[in-house]
Tab-separated table of C-alpha atoms in Angstrom:
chain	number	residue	atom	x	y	z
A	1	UNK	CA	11.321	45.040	10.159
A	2	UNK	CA	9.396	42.139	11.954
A	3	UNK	CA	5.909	42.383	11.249
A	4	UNK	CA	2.680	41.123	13.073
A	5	UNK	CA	-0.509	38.739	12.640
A	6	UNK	CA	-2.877	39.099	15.630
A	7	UNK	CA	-5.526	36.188	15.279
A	8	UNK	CA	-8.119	36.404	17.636
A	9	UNK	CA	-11.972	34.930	17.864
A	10	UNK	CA	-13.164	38.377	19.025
A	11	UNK	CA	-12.815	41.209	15.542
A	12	UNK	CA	-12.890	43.747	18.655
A	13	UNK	CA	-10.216	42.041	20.598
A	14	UNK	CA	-7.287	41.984	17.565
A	15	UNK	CA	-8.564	45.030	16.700
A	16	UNK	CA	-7.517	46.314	20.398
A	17	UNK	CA	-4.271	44.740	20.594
A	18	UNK	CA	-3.107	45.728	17.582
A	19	UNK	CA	-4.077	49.266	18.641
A	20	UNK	CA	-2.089	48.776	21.898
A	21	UNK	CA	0.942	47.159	19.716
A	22	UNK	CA	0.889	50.205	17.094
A	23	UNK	CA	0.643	53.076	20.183
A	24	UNK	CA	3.224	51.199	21.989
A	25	UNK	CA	5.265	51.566	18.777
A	26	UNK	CA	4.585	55.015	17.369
A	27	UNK	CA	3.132	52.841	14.464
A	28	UNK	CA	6.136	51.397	12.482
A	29	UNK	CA	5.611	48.145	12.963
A	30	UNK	CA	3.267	46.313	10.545
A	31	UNK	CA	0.362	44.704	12.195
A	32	UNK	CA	-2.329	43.248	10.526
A	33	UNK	CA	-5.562	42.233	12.878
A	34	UNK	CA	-7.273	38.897	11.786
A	35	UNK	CA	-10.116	39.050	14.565
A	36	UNK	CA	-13.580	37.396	14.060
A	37	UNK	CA	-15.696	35.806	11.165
A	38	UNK	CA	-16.772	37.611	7.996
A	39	UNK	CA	-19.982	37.804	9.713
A	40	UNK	CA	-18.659	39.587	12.957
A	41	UNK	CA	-19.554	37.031	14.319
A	42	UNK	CA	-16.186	35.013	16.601
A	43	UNK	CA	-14.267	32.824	15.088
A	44	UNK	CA	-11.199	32.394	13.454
A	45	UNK	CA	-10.364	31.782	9.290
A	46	UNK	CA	-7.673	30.633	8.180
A	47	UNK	CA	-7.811	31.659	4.761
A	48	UNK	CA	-8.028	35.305	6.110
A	49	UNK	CA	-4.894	34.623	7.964
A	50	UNK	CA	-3.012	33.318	4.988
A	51	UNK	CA	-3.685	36.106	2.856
A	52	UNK	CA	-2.503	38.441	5.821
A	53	UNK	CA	0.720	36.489	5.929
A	54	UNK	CA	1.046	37.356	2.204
A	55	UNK	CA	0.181	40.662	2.292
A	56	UNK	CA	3.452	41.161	5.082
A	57	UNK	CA	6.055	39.287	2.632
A	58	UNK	CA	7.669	42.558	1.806
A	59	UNK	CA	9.140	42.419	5.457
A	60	UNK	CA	11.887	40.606	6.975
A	61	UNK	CA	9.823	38.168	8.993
A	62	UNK	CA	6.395	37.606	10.148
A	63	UNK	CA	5.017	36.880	14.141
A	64	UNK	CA	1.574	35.344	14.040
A	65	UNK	CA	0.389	35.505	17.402
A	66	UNK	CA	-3.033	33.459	18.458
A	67	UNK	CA	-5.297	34.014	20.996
A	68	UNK	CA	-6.912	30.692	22.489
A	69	UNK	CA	-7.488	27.094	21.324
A	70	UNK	CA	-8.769	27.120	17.474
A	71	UNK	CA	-6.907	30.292	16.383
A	72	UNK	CA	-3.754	28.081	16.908
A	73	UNK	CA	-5.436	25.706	14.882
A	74	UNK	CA	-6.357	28.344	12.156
A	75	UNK	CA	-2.898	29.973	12.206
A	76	UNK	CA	-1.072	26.634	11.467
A	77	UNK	CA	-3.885	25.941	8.552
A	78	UNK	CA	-2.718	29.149	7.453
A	79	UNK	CA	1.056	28.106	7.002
A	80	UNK	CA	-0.171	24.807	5.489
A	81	UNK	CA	-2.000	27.178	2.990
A	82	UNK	CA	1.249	28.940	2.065
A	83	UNK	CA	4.196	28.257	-0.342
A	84	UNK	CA	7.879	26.737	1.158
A	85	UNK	CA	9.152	30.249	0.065
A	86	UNK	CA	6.194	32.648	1.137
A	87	UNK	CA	6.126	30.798	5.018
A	88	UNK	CA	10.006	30.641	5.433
A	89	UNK	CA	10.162	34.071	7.685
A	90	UNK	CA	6.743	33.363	9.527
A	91	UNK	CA	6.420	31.674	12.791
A	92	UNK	CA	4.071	31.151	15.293
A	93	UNK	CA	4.697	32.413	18.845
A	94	UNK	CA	3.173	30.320	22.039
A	95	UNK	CA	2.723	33.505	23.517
A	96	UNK	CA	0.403	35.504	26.122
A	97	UNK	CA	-1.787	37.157	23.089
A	98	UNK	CA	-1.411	41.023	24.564
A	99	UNK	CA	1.832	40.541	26.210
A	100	UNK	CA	3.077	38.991	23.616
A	101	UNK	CA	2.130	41.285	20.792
A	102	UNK	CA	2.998	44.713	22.732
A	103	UNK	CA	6.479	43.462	23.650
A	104	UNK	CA	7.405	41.355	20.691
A	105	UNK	CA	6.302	44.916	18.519
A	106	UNK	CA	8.687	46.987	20.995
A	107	UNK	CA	11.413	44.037	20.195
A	108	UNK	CA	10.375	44.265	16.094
A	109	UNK	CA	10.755	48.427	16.807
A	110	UNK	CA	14.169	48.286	17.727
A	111	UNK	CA	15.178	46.484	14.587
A	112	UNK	CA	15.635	43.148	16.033
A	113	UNK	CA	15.778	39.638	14.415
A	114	UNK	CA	12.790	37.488	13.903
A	115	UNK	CA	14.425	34.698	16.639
A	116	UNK	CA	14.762	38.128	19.222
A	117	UNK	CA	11.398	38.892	18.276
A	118	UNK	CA	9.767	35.340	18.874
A	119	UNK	CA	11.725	35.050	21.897
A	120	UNK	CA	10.475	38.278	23.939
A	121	UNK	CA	7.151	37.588	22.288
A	122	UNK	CA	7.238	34.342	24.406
A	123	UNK	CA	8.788	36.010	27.328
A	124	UNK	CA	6.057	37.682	27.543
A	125	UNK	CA	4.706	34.571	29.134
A	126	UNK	CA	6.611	35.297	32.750
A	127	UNK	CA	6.122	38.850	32.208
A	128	UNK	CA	5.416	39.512	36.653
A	129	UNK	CA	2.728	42.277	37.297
A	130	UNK	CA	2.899	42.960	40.695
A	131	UNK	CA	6.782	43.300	41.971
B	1	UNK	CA	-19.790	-0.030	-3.465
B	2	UNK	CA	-19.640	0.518	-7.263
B	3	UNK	CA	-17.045	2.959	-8.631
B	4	UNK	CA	-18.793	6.811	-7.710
B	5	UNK	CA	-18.904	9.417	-9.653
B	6	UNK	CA	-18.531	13.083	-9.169
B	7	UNK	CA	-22.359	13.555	-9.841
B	8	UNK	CA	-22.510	11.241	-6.550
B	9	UNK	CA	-19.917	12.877	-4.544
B	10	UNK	CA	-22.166	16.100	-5.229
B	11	UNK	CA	-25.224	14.808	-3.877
B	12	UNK	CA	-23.262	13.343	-1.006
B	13	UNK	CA	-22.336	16.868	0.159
B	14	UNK	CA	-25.769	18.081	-0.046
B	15	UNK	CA	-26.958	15.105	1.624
B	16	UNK	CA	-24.581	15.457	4.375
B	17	UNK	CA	-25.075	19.261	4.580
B	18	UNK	CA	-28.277	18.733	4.994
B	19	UNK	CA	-28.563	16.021	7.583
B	20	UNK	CA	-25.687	18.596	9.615
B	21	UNK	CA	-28.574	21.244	9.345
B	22	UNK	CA	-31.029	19.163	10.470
B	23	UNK	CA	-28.704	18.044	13.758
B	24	UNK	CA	-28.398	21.637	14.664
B	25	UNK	CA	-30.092	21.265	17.829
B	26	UNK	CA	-28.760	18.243	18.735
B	27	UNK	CA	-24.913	19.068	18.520
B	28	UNK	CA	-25.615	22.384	20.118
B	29	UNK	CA	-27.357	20.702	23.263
B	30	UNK	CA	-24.695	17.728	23.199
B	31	UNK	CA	-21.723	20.984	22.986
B	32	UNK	CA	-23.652	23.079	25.276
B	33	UNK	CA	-23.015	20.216	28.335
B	34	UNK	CA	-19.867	19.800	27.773
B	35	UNK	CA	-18.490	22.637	25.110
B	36	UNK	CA	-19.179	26.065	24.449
B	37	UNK	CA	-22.331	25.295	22.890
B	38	UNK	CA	-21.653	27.005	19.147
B	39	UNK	CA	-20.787	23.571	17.742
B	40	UNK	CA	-24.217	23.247	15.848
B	41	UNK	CA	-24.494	26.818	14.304
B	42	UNK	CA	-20.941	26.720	13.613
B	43	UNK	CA	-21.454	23.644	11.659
B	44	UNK	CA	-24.931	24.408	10.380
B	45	UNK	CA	-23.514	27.840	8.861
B	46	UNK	CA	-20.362	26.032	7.229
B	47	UNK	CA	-22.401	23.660	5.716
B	48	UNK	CA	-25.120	25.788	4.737
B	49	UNK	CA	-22.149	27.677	2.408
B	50	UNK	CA	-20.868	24.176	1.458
B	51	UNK	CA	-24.373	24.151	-0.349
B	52	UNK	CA	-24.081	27.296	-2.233
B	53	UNK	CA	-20.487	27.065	-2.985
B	54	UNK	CA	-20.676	24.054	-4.692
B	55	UNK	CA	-24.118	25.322	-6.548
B	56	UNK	CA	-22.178	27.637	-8.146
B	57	UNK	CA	-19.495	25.436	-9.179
B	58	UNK	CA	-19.420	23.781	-12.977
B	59	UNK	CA	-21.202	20.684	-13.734
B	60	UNK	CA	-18.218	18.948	-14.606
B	61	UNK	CA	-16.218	19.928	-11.416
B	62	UNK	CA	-14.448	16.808	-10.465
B	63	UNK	CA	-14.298	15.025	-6.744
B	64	UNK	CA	-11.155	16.537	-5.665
B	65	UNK	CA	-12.098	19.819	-6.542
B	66	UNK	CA	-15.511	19.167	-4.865
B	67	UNK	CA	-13.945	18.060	-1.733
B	68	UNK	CA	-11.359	20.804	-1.847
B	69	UNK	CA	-13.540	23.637	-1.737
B	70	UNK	CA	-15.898	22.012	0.671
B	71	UNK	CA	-13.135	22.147	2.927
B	72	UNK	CA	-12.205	25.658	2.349
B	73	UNK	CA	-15.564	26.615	2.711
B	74	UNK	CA	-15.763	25.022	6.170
B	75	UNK	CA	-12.605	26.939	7.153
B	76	UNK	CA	-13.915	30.080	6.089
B	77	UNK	CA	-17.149	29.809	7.729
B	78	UNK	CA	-17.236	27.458	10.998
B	79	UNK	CA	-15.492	29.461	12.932
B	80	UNK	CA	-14.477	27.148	15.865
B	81	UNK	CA	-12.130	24.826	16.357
B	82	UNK	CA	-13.970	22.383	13.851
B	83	UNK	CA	-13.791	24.779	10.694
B	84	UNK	CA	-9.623	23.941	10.503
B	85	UNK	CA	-10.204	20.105	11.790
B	86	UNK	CA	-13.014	19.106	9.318
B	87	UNK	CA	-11.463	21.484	6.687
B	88	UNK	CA	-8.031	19.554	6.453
B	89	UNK	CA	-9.842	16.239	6.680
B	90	UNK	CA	-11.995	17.650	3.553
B	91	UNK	CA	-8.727	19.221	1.691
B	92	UNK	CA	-6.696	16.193	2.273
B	93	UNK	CA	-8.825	13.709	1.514
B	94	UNK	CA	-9.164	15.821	-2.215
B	95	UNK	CA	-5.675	15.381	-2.195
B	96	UNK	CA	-5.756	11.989	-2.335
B	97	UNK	CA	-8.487	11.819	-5.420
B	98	UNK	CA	-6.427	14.309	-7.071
B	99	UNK	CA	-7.382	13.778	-11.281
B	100	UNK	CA	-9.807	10.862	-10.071
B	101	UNK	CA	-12.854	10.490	-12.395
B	102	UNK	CA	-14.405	8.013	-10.111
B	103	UNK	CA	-14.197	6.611	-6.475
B	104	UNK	CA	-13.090	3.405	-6.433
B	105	UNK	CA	-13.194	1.424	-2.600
B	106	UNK	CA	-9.523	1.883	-2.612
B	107	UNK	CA	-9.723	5.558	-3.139
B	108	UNK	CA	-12.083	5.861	-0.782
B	109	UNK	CA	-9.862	4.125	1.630
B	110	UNK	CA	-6.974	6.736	0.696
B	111	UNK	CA	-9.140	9.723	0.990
B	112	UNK	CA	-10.539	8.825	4.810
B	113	UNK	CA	-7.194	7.754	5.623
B	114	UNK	CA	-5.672	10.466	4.815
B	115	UNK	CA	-8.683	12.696	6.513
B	116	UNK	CA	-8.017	10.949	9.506
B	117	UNK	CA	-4.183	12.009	9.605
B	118	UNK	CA	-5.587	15.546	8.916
B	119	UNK	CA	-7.174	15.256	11.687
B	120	UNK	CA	-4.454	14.424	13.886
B	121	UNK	CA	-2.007	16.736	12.550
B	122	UNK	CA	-4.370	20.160	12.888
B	123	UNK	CA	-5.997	18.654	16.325
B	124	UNK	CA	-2.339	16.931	17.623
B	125	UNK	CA	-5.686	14.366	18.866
B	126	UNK	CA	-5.158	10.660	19.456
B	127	UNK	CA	-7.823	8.171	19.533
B	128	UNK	CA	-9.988	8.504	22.969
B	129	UNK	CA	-9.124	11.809	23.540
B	130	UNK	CA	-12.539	12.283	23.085
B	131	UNK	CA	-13.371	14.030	19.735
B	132	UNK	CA	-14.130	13.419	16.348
B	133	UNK	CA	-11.571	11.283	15.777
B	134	UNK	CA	-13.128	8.784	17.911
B	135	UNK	CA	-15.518	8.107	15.094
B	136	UNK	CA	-12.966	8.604	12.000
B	137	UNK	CA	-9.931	6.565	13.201
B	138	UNK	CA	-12.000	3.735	13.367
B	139	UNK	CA	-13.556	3.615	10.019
B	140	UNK	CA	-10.409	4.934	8.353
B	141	UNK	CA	-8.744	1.829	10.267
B	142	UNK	CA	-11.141	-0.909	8.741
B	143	UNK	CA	-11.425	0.832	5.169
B	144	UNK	CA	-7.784	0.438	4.781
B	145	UNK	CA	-7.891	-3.627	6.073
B	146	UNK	CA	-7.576	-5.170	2.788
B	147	UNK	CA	-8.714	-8.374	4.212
B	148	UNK	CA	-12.507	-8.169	3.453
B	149	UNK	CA	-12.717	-11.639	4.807
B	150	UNK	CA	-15.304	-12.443	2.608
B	151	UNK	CA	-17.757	-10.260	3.143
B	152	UNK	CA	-19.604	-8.087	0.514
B	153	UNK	CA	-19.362	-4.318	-0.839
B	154	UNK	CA	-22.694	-4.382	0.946
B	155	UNK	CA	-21.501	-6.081	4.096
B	156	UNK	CA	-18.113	-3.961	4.427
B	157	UNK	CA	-20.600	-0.746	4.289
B	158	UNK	CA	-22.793	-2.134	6.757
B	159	UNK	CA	-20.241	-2.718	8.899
B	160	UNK	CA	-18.433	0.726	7.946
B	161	UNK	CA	-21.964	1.838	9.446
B	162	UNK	CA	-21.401	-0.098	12.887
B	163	UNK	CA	-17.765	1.042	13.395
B	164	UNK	CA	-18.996	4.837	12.982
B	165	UNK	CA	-21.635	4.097	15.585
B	166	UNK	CA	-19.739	2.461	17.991
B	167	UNK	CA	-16.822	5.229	17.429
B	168	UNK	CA	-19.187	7.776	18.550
B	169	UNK	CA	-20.854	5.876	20.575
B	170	UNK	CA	-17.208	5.228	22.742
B	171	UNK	CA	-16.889	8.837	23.676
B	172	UNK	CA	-19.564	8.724	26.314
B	173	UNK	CA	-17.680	7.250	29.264
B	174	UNK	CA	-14.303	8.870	28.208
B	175	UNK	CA	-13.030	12.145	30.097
B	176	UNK	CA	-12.071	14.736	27.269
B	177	UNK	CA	-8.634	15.131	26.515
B	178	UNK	CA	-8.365	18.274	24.077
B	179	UNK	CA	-10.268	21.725	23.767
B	180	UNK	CA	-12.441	23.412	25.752
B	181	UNK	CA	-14.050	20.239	27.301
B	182	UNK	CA	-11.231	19.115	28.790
B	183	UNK	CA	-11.152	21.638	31.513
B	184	UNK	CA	-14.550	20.065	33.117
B	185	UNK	CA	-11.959	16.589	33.860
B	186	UNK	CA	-14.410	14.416	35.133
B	187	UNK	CA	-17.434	15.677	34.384
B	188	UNK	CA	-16.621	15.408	30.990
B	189	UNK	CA	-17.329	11.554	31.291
B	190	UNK	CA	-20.874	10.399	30.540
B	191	UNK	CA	-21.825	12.898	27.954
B	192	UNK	CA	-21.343	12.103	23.727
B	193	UNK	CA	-18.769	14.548	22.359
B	194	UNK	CA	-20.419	17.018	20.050
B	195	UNK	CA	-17.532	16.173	17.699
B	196	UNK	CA	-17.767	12.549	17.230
B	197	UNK	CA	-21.643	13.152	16.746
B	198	UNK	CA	-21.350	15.173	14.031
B	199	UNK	CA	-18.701	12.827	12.252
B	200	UNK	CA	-21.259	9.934	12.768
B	201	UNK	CA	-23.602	11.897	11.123
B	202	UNK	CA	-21.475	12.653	8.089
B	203	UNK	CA	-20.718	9.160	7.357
B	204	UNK	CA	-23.756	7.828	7.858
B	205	UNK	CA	-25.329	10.286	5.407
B	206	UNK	CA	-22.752	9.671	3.588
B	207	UNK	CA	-23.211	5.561	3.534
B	208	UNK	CA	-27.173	6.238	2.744
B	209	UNK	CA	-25.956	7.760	-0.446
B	210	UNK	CA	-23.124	5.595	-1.593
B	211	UNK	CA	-26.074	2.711	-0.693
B	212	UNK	CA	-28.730	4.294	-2.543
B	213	UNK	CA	-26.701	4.698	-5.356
B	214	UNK	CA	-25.735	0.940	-5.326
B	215	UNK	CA	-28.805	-0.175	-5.074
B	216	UNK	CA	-29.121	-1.226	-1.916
B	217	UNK	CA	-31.593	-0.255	0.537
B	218	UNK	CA	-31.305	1.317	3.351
B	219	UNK	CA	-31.635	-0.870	6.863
């Protein structure tokens, strides 16, 4: 199974994707939220994000998905932060941070490759609302 | 510049932390014009836990190891987009003094070089984009001219000194390129970037205290 890395600024907003992801789901996906600073306060941390990576290595691949600006920044710290072998299965999806998440875990659900997964998790991107 | 020690390096953090504390209120009013306006608590707070961290490290800690954990520190706690930016430059210049006892200028050369490339890489920033790197580039740029043409240890710091200034200094009239400032286009241009500030005021804390520790005295 694919699993997930939700890094957002907001502790509140990973939380509530991940939440979203894991209904969406009927939970057997892995999803780990990285929202927020130690503090509560917003922010991302990258070291957070690394060890989240790590924690997932028991899975086939890993889907960090970022919400705006410096989480992208943080995520790819993150992967600088890991070993050749623990960040060969992890990549990081330019993806809509909801969209992305809910569909790529629907995608993971099914049983799918990491490359499906990435791909519908940045498919997400023309993902058309209204007709 | 004499050959620094890690004793040196030590008080150069603190020194720096503190002059980053001090400029709270300046890099928050500079990010609040053209920014999101967290820039100087986000840097105050990572700086603040620089302090302690390396308090609590061993006397005998050496420079890289110094460096290193500054820079984790800053990832850990800044927050924005300048905990990952000023934490590579931080872990990658230890890199570069990896085992070093002292800091020789040619280290020194190494380590901002190589802070500078960190920069690049996490920010995917070239110069007058309008950041940080505005201020780093250059000095990284004349540390690593091996032509000295002459001039003094004393001479090449002063004019490390200038080059900072006038890096920061050259992001006024630029429109920002990168981050959240670069969705106000034009109206970006005529305001200091927040970034390049606070690198100025790194390495000119940092000059006052390779300086004082070579005896010369501060202009």
């Amino acid at each position: 199974m694919i699993a997930f890395v939700l890094v957002s600024h907001s502790r509140a907003v990973a939380a509530g994707v991940r939440e979203m992801a894991l209904q969406m789901t009927g939970g057997v996906v892995p999803v780990i939220a990285c929202g927020g600073m130690s503090d509560g306060g917003l922010g991302t941390d990258a070291c957070v994000i690394a060890d989240a990576i790590r924690s997932l290595a028991q899975n086939e691949g890993v889907l960090v998905l970022c919400d705006l600006g410096s989480a992208i920044l943080s995520a790819e710290q993150a992967l600088d932060f890991l070993e050749e072998n623990e960040k060969s299965g992890v990549r990081i999806a330019d993806a809509p941070f909801l969209e992305g998440a809910v569909l790529g875990a629907i995608q993971a659900s099914a049983g799918s490759s990491l490359q499906e997964v990435f791909e519908t998790a940045e498919g997400a991107r023309d993902l058309r609302k209204l007709g | 510049m004499n050959p620094v020690g890690a004793a040196e390096i030590r008080r150069l953090l603190d020194v720096v932390g503190t002059r980053i504390i001090e400029s709270r209120d300046l890099l928050t009013d500079l990010d609040r014009t053209i920014g999101d306006g967290d820039h100087g608590v986000n840097m105050a707070r990572g700086f603040a836990a620089v302090r302690e961290k390396l308090a609590a490290l061993p006397e005998n800690t050496d420079i890289a190891s110094l460096l290193k954990t500054a820079g984790m520190t800053l990832v850990s706690t800044v927050g924005g987009a300048s905990g990952p930016l000023y934490g590579t430059a931080f872990i990658y210049a230890a890199q570069e003094l990896a085992g070093a006892g002292e800091m020789s200028p040619e280290l020194l050369s190494r380590a901002m070089r190589a802070a500078a490339n960190g920069i690049v890489k996490r920010g995917r920033a070239g110069v007058g984009d309008k950041t940080m790197l505005d201020t780093v580039e250059p000095v990284a740029a004349f540390l690593e001219s091996s032509d000295s043409g002459g001039s003094s240890p004393e001479e090449r710091m002063r004019d490390v000194r200038r080059i900072a200034r006038a890096g920061m200094e050259s992001t006024v009239p630029m429109q920002a390129r990168k981050g959240r400032a670069s969705f106000l286009g034009e109206r970006s241009i005529g305001h200091c970037d927040p970034g390049a500030m606070s690198s100025h005021i790194m390495i000119e804390a940092a000059l006052d205290v390779l300086a004082a520790s070579s005896g010369e005295t501060r202009p």
